[in-house]
CSV table of C-alpha atoms in Angstrom, one decimal:
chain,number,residue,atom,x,y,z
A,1,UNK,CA,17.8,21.7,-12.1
A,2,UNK,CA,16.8,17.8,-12.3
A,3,UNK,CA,14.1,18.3,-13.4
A,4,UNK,CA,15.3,20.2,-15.8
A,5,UNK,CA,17.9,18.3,-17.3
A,6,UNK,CA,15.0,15.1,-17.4
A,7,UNK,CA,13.0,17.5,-19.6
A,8,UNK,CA,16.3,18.1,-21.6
A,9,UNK,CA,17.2,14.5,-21.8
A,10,UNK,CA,13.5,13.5,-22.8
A,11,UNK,CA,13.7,16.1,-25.8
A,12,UNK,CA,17.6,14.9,-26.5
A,13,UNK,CA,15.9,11.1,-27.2
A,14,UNK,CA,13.3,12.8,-29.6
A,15,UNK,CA,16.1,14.4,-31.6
A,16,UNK,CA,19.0,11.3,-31.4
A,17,UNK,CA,17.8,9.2,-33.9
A,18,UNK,CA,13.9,10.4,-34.7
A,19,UNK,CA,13.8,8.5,-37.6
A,20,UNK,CA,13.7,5.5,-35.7
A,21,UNK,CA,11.0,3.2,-36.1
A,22,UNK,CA,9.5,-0.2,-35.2
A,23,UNK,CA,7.8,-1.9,-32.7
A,24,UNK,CA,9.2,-2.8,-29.2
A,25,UNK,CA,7.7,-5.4,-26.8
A,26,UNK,CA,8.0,-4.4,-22.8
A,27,UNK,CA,6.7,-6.5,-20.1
A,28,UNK,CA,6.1,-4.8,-16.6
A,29,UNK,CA,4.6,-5.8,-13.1
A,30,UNK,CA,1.2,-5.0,-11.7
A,31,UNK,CA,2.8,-1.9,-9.6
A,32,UNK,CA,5.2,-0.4,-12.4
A,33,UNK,CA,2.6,-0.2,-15.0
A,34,UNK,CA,0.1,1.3,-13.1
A,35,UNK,CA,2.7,3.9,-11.9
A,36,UNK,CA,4.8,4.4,-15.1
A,37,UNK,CA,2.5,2.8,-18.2
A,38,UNK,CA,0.3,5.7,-19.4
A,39,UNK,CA,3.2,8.2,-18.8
A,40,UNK,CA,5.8,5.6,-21.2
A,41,UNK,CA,3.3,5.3,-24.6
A,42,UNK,CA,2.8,8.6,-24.2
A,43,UNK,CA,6.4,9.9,-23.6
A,44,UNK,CA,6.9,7.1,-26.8
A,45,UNK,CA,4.1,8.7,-28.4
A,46,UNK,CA,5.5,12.5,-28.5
A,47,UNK,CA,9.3,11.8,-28.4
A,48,UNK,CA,9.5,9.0,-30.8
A,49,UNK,CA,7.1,8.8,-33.3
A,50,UNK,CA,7.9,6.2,-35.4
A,51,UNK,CA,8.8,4.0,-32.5
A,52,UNK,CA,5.4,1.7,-31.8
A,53,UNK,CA,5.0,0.3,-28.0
A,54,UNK,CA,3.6,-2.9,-26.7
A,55,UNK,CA,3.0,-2.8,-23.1
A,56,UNK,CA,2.3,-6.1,-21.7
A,57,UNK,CA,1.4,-6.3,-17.8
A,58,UNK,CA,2.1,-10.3,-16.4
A,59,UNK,CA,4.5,-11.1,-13.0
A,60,UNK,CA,7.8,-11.6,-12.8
A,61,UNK,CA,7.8,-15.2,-13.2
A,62,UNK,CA,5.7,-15.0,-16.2
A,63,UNK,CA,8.5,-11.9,-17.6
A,64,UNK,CA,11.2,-13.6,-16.4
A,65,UNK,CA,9.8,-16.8,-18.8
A,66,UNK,CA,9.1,-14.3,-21.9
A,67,UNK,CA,12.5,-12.8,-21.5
A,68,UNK,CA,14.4,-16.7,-21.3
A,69,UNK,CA,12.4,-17.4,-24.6
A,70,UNK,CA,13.4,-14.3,-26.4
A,71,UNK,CA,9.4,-13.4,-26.5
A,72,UNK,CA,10.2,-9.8,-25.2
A,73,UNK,CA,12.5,-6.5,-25.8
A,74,UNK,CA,12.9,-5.3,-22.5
A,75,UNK,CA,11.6,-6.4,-18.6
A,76,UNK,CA,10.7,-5.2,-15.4
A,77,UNK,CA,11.6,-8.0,-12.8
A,78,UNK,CA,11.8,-7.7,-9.4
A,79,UNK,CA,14.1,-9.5,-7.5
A,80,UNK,CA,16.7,-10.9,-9.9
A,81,UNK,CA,18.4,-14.0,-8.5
A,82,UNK,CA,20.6,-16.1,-10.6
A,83,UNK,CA,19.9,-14.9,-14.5
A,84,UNK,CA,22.0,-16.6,-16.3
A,85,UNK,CA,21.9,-15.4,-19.4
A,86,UNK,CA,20.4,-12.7,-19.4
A,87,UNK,CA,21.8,-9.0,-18.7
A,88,UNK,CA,20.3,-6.5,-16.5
A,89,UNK,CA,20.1,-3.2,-15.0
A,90,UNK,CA,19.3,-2.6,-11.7
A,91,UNK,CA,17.2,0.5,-11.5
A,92,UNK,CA,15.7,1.4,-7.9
A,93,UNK,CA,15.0,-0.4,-4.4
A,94,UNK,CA,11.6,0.2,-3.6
A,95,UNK,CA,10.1,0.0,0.3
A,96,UNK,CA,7.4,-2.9,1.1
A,97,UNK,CA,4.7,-2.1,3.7
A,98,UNK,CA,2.4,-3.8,5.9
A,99,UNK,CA,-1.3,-2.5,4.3
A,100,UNK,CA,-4.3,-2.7,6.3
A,101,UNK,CA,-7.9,-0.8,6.1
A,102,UNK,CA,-8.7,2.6,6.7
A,103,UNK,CA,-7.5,4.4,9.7
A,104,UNK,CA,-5.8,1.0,10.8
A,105,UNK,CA,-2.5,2.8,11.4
A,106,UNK,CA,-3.3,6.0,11.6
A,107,UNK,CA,-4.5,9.3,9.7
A,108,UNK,CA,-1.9,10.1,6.6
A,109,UNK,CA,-1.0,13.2,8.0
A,110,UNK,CA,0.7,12.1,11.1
A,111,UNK,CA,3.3,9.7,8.9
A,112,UNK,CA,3.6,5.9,9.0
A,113,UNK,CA,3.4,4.1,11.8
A,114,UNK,CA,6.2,1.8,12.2
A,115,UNK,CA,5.9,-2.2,12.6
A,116,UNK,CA,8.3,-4.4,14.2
A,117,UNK,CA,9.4,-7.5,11.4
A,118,UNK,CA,9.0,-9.6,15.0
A,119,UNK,CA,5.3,-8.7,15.3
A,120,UNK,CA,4.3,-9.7,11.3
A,121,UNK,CA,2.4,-12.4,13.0
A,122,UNK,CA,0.6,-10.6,14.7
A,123,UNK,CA,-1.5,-9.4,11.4
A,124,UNK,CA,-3.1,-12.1,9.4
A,125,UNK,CA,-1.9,-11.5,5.9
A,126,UNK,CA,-3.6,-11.9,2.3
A,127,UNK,CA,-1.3,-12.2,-0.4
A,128,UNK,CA,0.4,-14.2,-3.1
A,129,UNK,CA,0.8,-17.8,-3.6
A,130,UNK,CA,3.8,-20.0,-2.6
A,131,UNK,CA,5.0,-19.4,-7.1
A,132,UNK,CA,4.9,-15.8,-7.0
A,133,UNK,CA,7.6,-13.5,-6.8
A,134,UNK,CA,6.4,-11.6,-4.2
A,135,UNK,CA,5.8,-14.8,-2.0
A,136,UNK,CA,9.6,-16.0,-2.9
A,137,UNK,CA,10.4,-12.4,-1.6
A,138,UNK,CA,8.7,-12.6,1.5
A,139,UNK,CA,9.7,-16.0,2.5
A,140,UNK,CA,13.4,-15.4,1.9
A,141,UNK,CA,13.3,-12.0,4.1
A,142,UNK,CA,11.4,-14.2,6.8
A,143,UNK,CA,14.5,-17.0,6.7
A,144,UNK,CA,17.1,-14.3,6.1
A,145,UNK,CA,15.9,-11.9,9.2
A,146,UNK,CA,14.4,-14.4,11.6
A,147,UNK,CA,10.9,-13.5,11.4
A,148,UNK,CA,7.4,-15.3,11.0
A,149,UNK,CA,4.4,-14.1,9.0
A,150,UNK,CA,0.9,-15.4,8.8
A,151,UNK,CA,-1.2,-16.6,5.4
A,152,UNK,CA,-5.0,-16.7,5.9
A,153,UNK,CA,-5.3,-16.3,2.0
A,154,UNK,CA,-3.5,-16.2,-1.4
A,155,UNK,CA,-4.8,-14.4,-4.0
A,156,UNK,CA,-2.9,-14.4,-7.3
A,157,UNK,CA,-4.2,-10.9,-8.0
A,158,UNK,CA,-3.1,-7.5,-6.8
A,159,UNK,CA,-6.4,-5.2,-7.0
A,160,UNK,CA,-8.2,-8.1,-5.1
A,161,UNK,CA,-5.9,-8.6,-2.8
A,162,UNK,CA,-6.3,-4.7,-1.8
A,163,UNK,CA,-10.2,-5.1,-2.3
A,164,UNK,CA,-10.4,-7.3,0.7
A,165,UNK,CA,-8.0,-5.3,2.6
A,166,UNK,CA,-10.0,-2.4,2.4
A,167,UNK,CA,-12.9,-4.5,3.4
A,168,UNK,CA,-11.6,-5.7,6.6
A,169,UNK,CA,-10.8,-9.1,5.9
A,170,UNK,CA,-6.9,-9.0,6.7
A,171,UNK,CA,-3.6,-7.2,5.8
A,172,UNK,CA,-1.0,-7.5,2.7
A,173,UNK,CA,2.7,-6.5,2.2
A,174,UNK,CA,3.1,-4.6,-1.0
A,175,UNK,CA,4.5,-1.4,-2.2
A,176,UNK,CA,3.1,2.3,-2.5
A,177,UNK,CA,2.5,2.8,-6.2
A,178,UNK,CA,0.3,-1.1,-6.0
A,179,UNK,CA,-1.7,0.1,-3.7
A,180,UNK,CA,-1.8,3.9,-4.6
A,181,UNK,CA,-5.5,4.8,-5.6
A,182,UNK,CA,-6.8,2.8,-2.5
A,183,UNK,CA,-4.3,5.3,-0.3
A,184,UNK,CA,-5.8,8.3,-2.3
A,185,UNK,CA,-9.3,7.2,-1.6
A,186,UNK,CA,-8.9,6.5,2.1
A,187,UNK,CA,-9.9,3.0,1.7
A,188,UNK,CA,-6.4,2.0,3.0
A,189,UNK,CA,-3.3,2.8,5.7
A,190,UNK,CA,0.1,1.6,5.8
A,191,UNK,CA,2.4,0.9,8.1
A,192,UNK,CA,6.4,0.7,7.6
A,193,UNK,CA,8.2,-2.8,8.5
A,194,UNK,CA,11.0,-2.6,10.8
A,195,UNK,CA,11.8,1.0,9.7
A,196,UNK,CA,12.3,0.2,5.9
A,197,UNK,CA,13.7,-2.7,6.8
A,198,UNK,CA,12.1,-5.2,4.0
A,199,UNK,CA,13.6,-3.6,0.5
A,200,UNK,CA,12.9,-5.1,-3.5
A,201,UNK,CA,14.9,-4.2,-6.2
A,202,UNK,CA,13.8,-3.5,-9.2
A,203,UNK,CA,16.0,-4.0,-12.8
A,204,UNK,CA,15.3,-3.7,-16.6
A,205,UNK,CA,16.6,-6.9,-18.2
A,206,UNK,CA,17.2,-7.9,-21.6
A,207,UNK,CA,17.7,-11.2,-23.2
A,208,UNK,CA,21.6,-10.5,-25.4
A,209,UNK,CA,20.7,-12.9,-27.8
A,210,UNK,CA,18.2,-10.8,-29.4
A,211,UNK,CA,18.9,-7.7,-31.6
A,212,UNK,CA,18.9,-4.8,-29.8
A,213,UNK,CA,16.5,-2.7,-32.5
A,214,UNK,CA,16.4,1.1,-32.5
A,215,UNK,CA,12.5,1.2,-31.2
A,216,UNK,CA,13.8,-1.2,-27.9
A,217,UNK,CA,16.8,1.4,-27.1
A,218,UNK,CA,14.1,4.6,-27.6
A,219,UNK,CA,11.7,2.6,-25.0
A,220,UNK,CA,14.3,1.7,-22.3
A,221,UNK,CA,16.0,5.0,-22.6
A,222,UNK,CA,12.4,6.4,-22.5
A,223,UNK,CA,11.6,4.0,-19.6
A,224,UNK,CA,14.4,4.7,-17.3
A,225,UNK,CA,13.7,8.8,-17.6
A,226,UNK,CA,10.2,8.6,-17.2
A,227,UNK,CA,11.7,6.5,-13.8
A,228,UNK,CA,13.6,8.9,-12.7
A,229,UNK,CA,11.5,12.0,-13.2
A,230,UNK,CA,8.7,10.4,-11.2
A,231,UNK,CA,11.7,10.1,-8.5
A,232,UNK,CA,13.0,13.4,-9.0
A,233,UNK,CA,9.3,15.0,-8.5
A,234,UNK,CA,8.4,12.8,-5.3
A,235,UNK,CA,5.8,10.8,-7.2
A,236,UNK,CA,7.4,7.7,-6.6
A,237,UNK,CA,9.4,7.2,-3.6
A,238,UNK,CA,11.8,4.5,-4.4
A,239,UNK,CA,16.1,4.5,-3.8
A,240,UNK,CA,17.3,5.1,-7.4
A,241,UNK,CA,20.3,3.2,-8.5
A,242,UNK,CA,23.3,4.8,-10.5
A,243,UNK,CA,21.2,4.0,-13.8
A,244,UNK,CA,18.7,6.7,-12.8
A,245,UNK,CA,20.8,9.2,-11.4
């Protein structure tokens, strides 16, 4: 039946205003393009035709900056903090997970193994610098739950960052859908923290002092669907907020 109704309300957005055209400008993460990109311009594609998509893929910082100078329709941002002026949605939490190499914690089948946040520092860690959003995340968790991690390396770059995983060189704390094809490959394991304990939220912000043009309202209505059909289906296993359900 949810499924369902997404394919209903997917066809309901073609028919509610087809005529609709122009260009919209959205700005998502590493993780959320690779998990949701293809699927959007082509949902924009089939359901609204005149409507033209730019996807641009940058960090949160960097969105968070388009979206202060009006340079954007619509962005992904993890993480919100104080905004300002600018008005949000808040669309899922998603899990975080310690990532190490193949068979590190165990074979897929048997379910994650589960990491205490107190022994973090016990795995040397590759990840982001001290400016990225993901960094910002992790120290504030760290401060906010009592715990210590360890940096051997920060790499400004996702794929990398899972390259050297896989090849031994240290662990990461990321999400599922950033680290997907290496999990699909076997090239890497994960492990949960503290039983789910470490959490980012994910919203779809706009800056109000821009028009809101009929091509921007077709993608983030396009945008949250697509979301929540991925949900619904067990693609993406994220905590949807009232937005998606």
């Amino acid at each position: 039946h949810i499924l369902r109704g997404i394919d209903q309300a997917l066809e309901d957005v073609q028919a509610v205003n087809a005529a609709a055209s122009g260009q919209a400008v959205i700005a998502l993460p590493y993780s959320i393009n690779k998990l949701l990109g293809v699927e959007l311009v082509e949902a924009v594609i089939e359901h609204a035709p005149g409507t033209g998509v730019r996807l641009v893929e940058a960090t949160t910082g960097q969105i968070r900056g388009w979206l202060d100078g009006g340079r954007v329709d619509l962005g992904v941002l993890y993480d919100l903090g104080p905004i300002r002026h600018l008005s949000a949605r808040r669309l899922v939490s998603e899990e975080m997970y310690l990532i190490g190499p193949a068979n590190r914690f165990g074979a897929s089948g048997e379910g994650p193994a589960n990491i205490c946040l107190a022994d973090l520092k016990d795995f040397p860690l590759i990840t982001t610098g001290q400016q990225h959003g993901l960094r910002k995340f992790l120290d504030l968790e760290a401060q906010r739950r009592g715990f210590a991690y360890r940096v051997i390396h920060e790499i400004d770059a996702v794929n990398t960052i899972a390259d050297l995983v896989a090849n031994g060189h240290g662990f990461t704390i990321l999400s599922k859908p950033a680290v997907r094809d290496g999990l699909l490959a076997g090239r890497l394991s994960l492990a949960r923290i503290g039983d789910g304990a470490l959490r980012r939220t994910l919203s779809l912000v706009r800056n109000p002092s821009q028009v809101v043009t009929h091509a921007s309202a077709r993608v983030e209505d396009l945008t949250i669907k697509i979301m929540a059909s991925l949900i619904a289906k067990g693609v993406w296993e994220a905590e949807p907020s009232a937005a998606l359900r």
